[in-house]
Amino acid sequence: MRDIKRTSTQVFITGSEAFPALERAFLEARVEIHASFRIFDLRTRLRSPEGLAVGSTWFDLIVHVLRRGVALHIRITDFDPIARSALHRGTWRSIRMLHAAAELAGPAARLEAIAAMHPARTGLLIRLAFWPVVQRRMDRICRWLNRQDPATRAAAMRDMPGLARRLWQKADGTFHTRRFRVPRLYPATHHQKLAVFDRRKLYIGGLDLDERRYDTPQHDRPAAQTWHDVQVMMEGPVVAEAQNHLETFMAVTEARMDPSPQRRLLRTLSRRKRLKIWNYVPVTVAHELQQGHEALADRAQRLIYLETQFFRSLSLARRLARTARANPKLTLILILPAAPEDVAFENHFGLDVRYGEYLQARALRILRKGFGPRMFVGGAAQPRRAGRETDLDRDRLQDAPIIYIHAKVSIFDDTAAIVSSANLNGRSLRWDTEAGVYLNVPRDVEELRRRAMAHWLPMNAGAAFFDPDTAAQAWARLAMQNLNRPPEERQGFILPYDLRISEKFGQSVPVPEEMV
């Protein structure tokens, strides 16, 4: 059923388009804002003329909004304080800054700011199995803390409340691990990024708020500062569904209620199991994003176009491959980052990232068997030669600085699309809290497809690059031409994805696929 007359959709490519739109939506709100983000850093600079009229950072904007009497209800994801200590610290810094903004706004300010930890927990046996790894990580955190001056150390501990009971402080002010306390582990997170304004307008997609996530369509910056993402702003019936989700997702994940039916808002929701000593994985109670991808793939006739940070779901790969074998006219374009962020820019090589690369290489091989030459898998790089910005090698692709791809966009012919916070991996499709929208209004799908595809192509790209019957072949041909040219002579951003590197780097690990 289509809501053509009642729905409107705006598409934003990269933070340079999305951030100003988010600023304006906050400033235009009259009554209330409900939001949930993985990262929401109030130190982020303002970009829109309207935002800069009230201050220079999001802290200033929040003070202004609260002073106007707008009620702000925001959930910011909290993280495992040991496995993700920097993110845990960032969340609590944001919560502290939100409360400081409310104090500056005055006694009438209406703020509800929650650091939202997913309630899933690991059982005792799993905690014991990981105890040596956790202890080593805790020791590293203590060494980092103890290298700081006393004021910095105190500020860091103020923003890491999850570590307080796991450390003890000596008389000289240094911190040390409590050796015989087995810490809890948190296998899932709230990964969604959405906001509803006055129950009238919805902002949703893959983009959080901080300086790291700001980029321009030209991506003309060091590789580690690039960040390609897609966000949409919508009005129509889906807004009420998003409002209901924001008001209830914590109760659902805490097993206090079941998820309500939705039509246009697609979710992943899981909850904690009744705690047992061997328990590890959360229980999935809604996997609408996975179901939506499967159903729309089954209906696709000519072209499936995907942009995703990860493609690691073996079940989705098998589903797409079966669909391709059943329909010899179906083609696929898949755009991926050349390497995971922590591999490309931080040189991580632990088992978690190696397992992720193993799963992705295996998923791509499954797709290749199903689609054969009807599939193009591409990475993206800037049309310039990589200098010696870093000593790393996976922050470049074919001698050019990579463009880091974080978008979560799936388009099926000209008839349907999904824009969400979910990667195409087991974690996003089964464990983490995710939210996205199902688009089925033809003008919205066509606008999204045109803009998403044109972003990677040269300005003079012809109709063959957009025609569902010829696009995959045209993109593959352009990528090979770029591969054989010097970086500064390449057209657009597209290059072939180098599967051999992922296969060489990857390593199988006997843990659930949903871990990564």
Coordinates of C-alpha atoms in Angstrom, one line a residue, residues 23-318:
E23 CA 20.5 21.6 12.9
R24 CA 17.6 23.2 11.2
A25 CA 15.2 20.5 12.4
F26 CA 16.3 21.0 16.0
L27 CA 15.9 24.8 15.7
E28 CA 12.5 24.5 14.0
A29 CA 11.0 22.2 16.7
R30 CA 8.3 23.8 18.7
V31 CA 7.3 21.3 21.3
E32 CA 9.4 18.2 21.6
I33 CA 12.3 16.2 20.1
H34 CA 12.8 12.4 20.6
A35 CA 16.1 11.0 19.5
S36 CA 18.4 8.0 19.8
F37 CA 22.0 8.0 18.5
R38 CA 25.0 5.8 19.0
I39 CA 27.2 8.9 19.2
F40 CA 26.0 12.4 19.9
D41 CA 29.0 14.7 20.6
L42 CA 28.0 18.2 21.7
R43 CA 31.5 19.5 20.8
T44 CA 30.6 19.1 17.1
R45 CA 30.8 22.3 15.1
L46 CA 27.7 23.9 13.7
R47 CA 27.5 24.3 9.9
S48 CA 24.2 25.8 8.9
P49 CA 23.6 29.6 8.8
E50 CA 20.7 29.1 11.2
G51 CA 22.9 27.2 13.6
L52 CA 25.8 29.6 13.5
A53 CA 23.4 32.4 14.4
V54 CA 23.0 30.8 17.9
G55 CA 26.5 29.6 18.5
S56 CA 29.5 27.6 17.3
T57 CA 28.9 24.1 18.6
W58 CA 26.0 21.7 19.2
F59 CA 26.3 22.6 22.9
D60 CA 25.2 26.1 22.1
L61 CA 22.4 24.8 19.9
I62 CA 21.1 22.6 22.6
V63 CA 21.1 25.4 25.2
H64 CA 19.2 27.6 22.7
V65 CA 16.6 24.8 22.0
L66 CA 16.0 24.1 25.7
R67 CA 15.7 27.8 26.4
R68 CA 12.9 28.0 23.9
G69 CA 10.9 25.5 25.9
V70 CA 11.4 22.5 23.6
A71 CA 11.4 19.2 25.5
L72 CA 14.4 17.0 24.5
H73 CA 14.2 13.3 25.1
I74 CA 17.5 11.6 24.0
R75 CA 19.0 8.2 24.4
I76 CA 22.7 7.9 23.7
T77 CA 24.2 4.4 23.5
D78 CA 26.3 3.3 26.4
F79 CA 29.1 0.7 25.7
D80 CA 30.9 -2.1 27.4
P81 CA 33.2 0.0 29.7
I82 CA 36.1 -2.5 29.2
A83 CA 35.8 -3.6 25.6
R84 CA 34.9 -0.1 24.4
S85 CA 36.2 2.2 27.1
A86 CA 36.7 5.2 24.8
L87 CA 33.2 5.0 23.5
H88 CA 31.9 4.6 27.1
R89 CA 33.7 7.7 28.1
G90 CA 32.4 9.6 25.1
T91 CA 28.8 8.7 26.0
W92 CA 29.0 9.9 29.5
R93 CA 30.8 13.1 28.5
S94 CA 27.8 13.8 26.2
I95 CA 25.3 13.1 29.0
R96 CA 27.3 15.4 31.3
M97 CA 27.3 18.2 28.6
L98 CA 23.6 17.8 28.0
H99 CA 22.9 18.3 31.7
A100 CA 25.2 21.3 31.7
A101 CA 23.3 22.7 28.7
A102 CA 20.1 22.3 30.6
E103 CA 21.5 24.1 33.7
L104 CA 22.5 27.0 31.4
A105 CA 19.1 27.0 29.8
G106 CA 17.4 27.7 33.1
P107 CA 15.1 26.0 35.6
A108 CA 12.3 25.5 33.0
A109 CA 14.5 23.4 30.7
R110 CA 13.0 20.0 29.9
L111 CA 15.6 17.4 29.3
E112 CA 15.6 13.6 29.5
A113 CA 19.0 12.3 28.6
I114 CA 19.8 8.6 29.2
A115 CA 23.0 6.6 28.6
A116 CA 21.3 3.5 27.2
M117 CA 23.1 0.2 27.7
H118 CA 21.6 -2.8 25.9
P119 CA 20.4 -5.1 28.6
A120 CA 21.8 -8.4 27.2
R121 CA 24.5 -9.9 29.4
T122 CA 26.8 -12.9 29.1
G123 CA 26.6 -15.9 31.4
L124 CA 29.2 -16.8 34.0
L125 CA 31.0 -19.5 31.9
I126 CA 31.5 -17.1 29.0
R127 CA 32.7 -14.4 31.4
L128 CA 35.2 -16.8 32.9
A129 CA 36.4 -17.9 29.5
F130 CA 37.1 -14.3 28.5
W131 CA 38.5 -13.3 31.9
P132 CA 42.2 -13.4 30.9
V133 CA 41.5 -11.2 27.8
V134 CA 39.4 -8.8 29.9
Q135 CA 42.1 -8.5 32.6
R136 CA 44.7 -7.6 30.0
R137 CA 42.4 -4.9 28.6
M138 CA 41.8 -3.6 32.1
D139 CA 45.5 -3.4 32.7
R140 CA 45.9 -1.4 29.6
I141 CA 43.2 1.0 30.7
C142 CA 44.9 1.4 34.1
R143 CA 48.3 2.1 32.4
W144 CA 46.6 4.8 30.2
L145 CA 45.0 6.4 33.2
N146 CA 48.1 6.4 35.3
R147 CA 50.1 8.1 32.5
Q148 CA 47.7 11.1 32.8
D149 CA 48.2 14.0 35.1
P150 CA 45.9 14.0 38.2
A151 CA 43.3 16.4 36.8
T152 CA 43.0 14.6 33.5
R153 CA 42.8 11.2 35.3
A154 CA 40.0 12.5 37.5
A155 CA 38.1 13.9 34.5
A156 CA 38.4 10.5 32.7
M157 CA 37.1 8.6 35.7
R158 CA 34.2 11.0 36.0
D159 CA 33.2 10.0 32.5
M160 CA 33.7 6.2 32.9
P161 CA 31.3 5.3 35.7
G162 CA 31.2 1.7 34.4
L163 CA 34.8 1.2 35.5
A164 CA 34.5 2.6 39.0
R165 CA 33.7 -0.7 40.8
R166 CA 36.2 -2.6 38.7
L167 CA 39.2 -0.5 39.8
W168 CA 40.8 0.5 43.1
Q169 CA 42.9 3.6 43.7
K170 CA 46.1 3.6 45.7
A171 CA 47.1 6.4 48.0
D172 CA 49.3 7.9 45.3
G173 CA 46.3 8.4 43.0
T174 CA 47.0 5.6 40.6
F175 CA 44.4 3.0 39.5
H176 CA 44.7 -0.8 39.5
T177 CA 42.5 -3.7 38.5
R178 CA 40.4 -5.7 41.0
R179 CA 41.8 -9.1 40.1
F180 CA 39.2 -11.4 41.5
R181 CA 36.0 -9.6 40.3
V182 CA 34.7 -11.2 37.1
P183 CA 33.2 -8.4 35.1
R184 CA 29.9 -8.5 33.1
L185 CA 30.2 -8.4 29.3
Y186 CA 27.7 -6.7 27.0
P187 CA 27.4 -8.4 23.6
A188 CA 24.9 -6.1 22.0
T189 CA 24.4 -2.3 21.6
H190 CA 21.8 0.2 20.5
H191 CA 23.2 1.1 17.0
Q192 CA 20.3 3.2 15.6
K193 CA 20.5 6.9 14.6
L194 CA 17.1 8.7 14.4
A195 CA 15.2 11.6 15.7
V196 CA 11.5 12.7 15.5
F197 CA 10.6 16.4 15.7
D198 CA 7.1 17.4 17.0
R199 CA 5.8 14.0 15.9
R200 CA 5.8 15.4 12.4
K201 CA 9.3 14.9 10.9
L202 CA 11.7 11.9 11.0
Y203 CA 15.5 12.0 10.5
I204 CA 17.0 8.5 10.0
G205 CA 19.8 6.6 8.5
G206 CA 23.4 5.6 9.3
L207 CA 24.9 8.9 10.5
D208 CA 25.8 9.8 14.1
L209 CA 26.9 13.2 15.2
D210 CA 30.6 14.1 15.7
E211 CA 33.4 15.7 13.8
R212 CA 34.7 12.3 12.6
R213 CA 31.5 11.7 10.7
Y214 CA 31.5 15.0 8.8
D215 CA 32.6 14.8 5.2
T216 CA 31.8 16.5 1.8
P217 CA 30.7 14.9 -1.4
Q218 CA 34.2 15.6 -2.8
H219 CA 35.9 13.5 -0.1
D220 CA 39.0 15.7 -0.7
R221 CA 40.7 15.1 2.7
P222 CA 43.0 12.6 4.3
A223 CA 41.6 9.1 4.0
A224 CA 41.1 8.8 7.8
Q225 CA 38.9 11.9 7.7
T226 CA 36.6 10.6 4.9
W227 CA 33.1 9.3 5.9
H228 CA 30.5 8.5 3.3
D229 CA 27.0 8.2 4.7
V230 CA 23.3 8.6 3.7
Q231 CA 20.5 10.0 5.8
V232 CA 16.9 10.9 5.0
M233 CA 14.3 13.3 6.4
M234 CA 10.7 12.2 6.0
E235 CA 7.2 13.2 6.8
G236 CA 4.2 11.0 6.6
P237 CA 2.8 7.9 8.4
V238 CA 6.2 6.5 9.1
V239 CA 6.8 9.3 11.7
A240 CA 4.2 7.9 14.1
E241 CA 5.9 4.5 13.9
A242 CA 9.3 6.0 14.6
Q243 CA 7.9 7.9 17.6
N244 CA 6.4 4.7 19.0
H245 CA 9.7 2.9 18.5
L246 CA 11.6 5.6 20.3
E247 CA 9.2 5.5 23.2
T248 CA 9.3 1.7 23.6
F249 CA 12.5 0.2 22.3
M250 CA 14.2 0.2 25.8
A251 CA 11.1 -1.6 27.3
V252 CA 11.2 -4.1 24.5
T253 CA 14.9 -4.9 24.9
E254 CA 14.4 -5.1 28.7
A255 CA 11.6 -7.7 28.1
R256 CA 9.0 -5.5 29.7
M257 CA 6.9 -5.5 26.5
D258 CA 6.7 -7.0 23.0
P259 CA 7.5 -5.0 19.9
S260 CA 4.4 -3.4 18.3
P261 CA 3.6 -4.1 14.6
Q262 CA 5.1 -1.6 12.1
R263 CA 4.6 -1.1 8.4
R264 CA 7.2 1.3 7.1
L265 CA 9.7 1.4 10.0
L266 CA 12.0 -1.7 9.9
R267 CA 13.8 -2.7 13.1
T268 CA 16.2 -5.2 14.7
L269 CA 15.4 -5.7 18.3
S270 CA 16.8 -8.3 20.8
R271 CA 16.5 -8.8 24.5
R272 CA 18.4 -10.5 27.2
K273 CA 17.9 -14.2 27.9
R274 CA 17.0 -15.4 31.3
L275 CA 20.5 -15.5 32.8
K276 CA 22.1 -18.9 32.7
I277 CA 25.7 -19.7 33.4
W278 CA 26.3 -20.7 29.7
N279 CA 24.2 -17.9 28.1
Y280 CA 25.9 -15.7 25.5
V281 CA 23.7 -14.5 22.7
P282 CA 20.6 -12.2 23.1
V283 CA 17.2 -13.4 21.9
T284 CA 16.1 -11.7 18.6
V285 CA 12.5 -10.5 18.9
A286 CA 12.3 -8.4 15.7
H287 CA 14.4 -8.9 12.6
E288 CA 12.4 -6.8 10.1
L289 CA 15.4 -5.4 8.4
Q290 CA 16.7 -8.8 7.5
Q291 CA 13.2 -9.9 6.4
G292 CA 12.8 -6.7 4.4
H293 CA 16.0 -7.3 2.5
E294 CA 15.1 -10.9 1.8
A295 CA 11.6 -10.2 0.6
L296 CA 12.6 -7.3 -1.6
A297 CA 15.5 -9.2 -3.1
D298 CA 13.1 -12.1 -4.0
R299 CA 10.9 -9.5 -5.8
A300 CA 13.8 -7.7 -7.6
Q301 CA 13.9 -8.3 -11.4
R302 CA 16.8 -6.3 -12.8
L303 CA 19.1 -4.6 -10.4
I304 CA 19.9 -4.7 -6.7
Y305 CA 22.1 -1.8 -5.6
L306 CA 23.8 -1.9 -2.1
E307 CA 26.0 0.4 -0.1
T308 CA 27.1 -1.0 3.2
Q309 CA 30.0 -0.8 5.7
F310 CA 30.0 -4.6 6.1
F311 CA 28.6 -7.5 4.0
R312 CA 29.2 -10.4 6.4
S313 CA 25.8 -12.1 6.6
L314 CA 26.2 -15.5 5.1
S315 CA 22.5 -16.2 5.2
L316 CA 21.7 -13.1 3.2
A317 CA 24.5 -13.9 0.7
R318 CA 23.0 -17.3 0.2

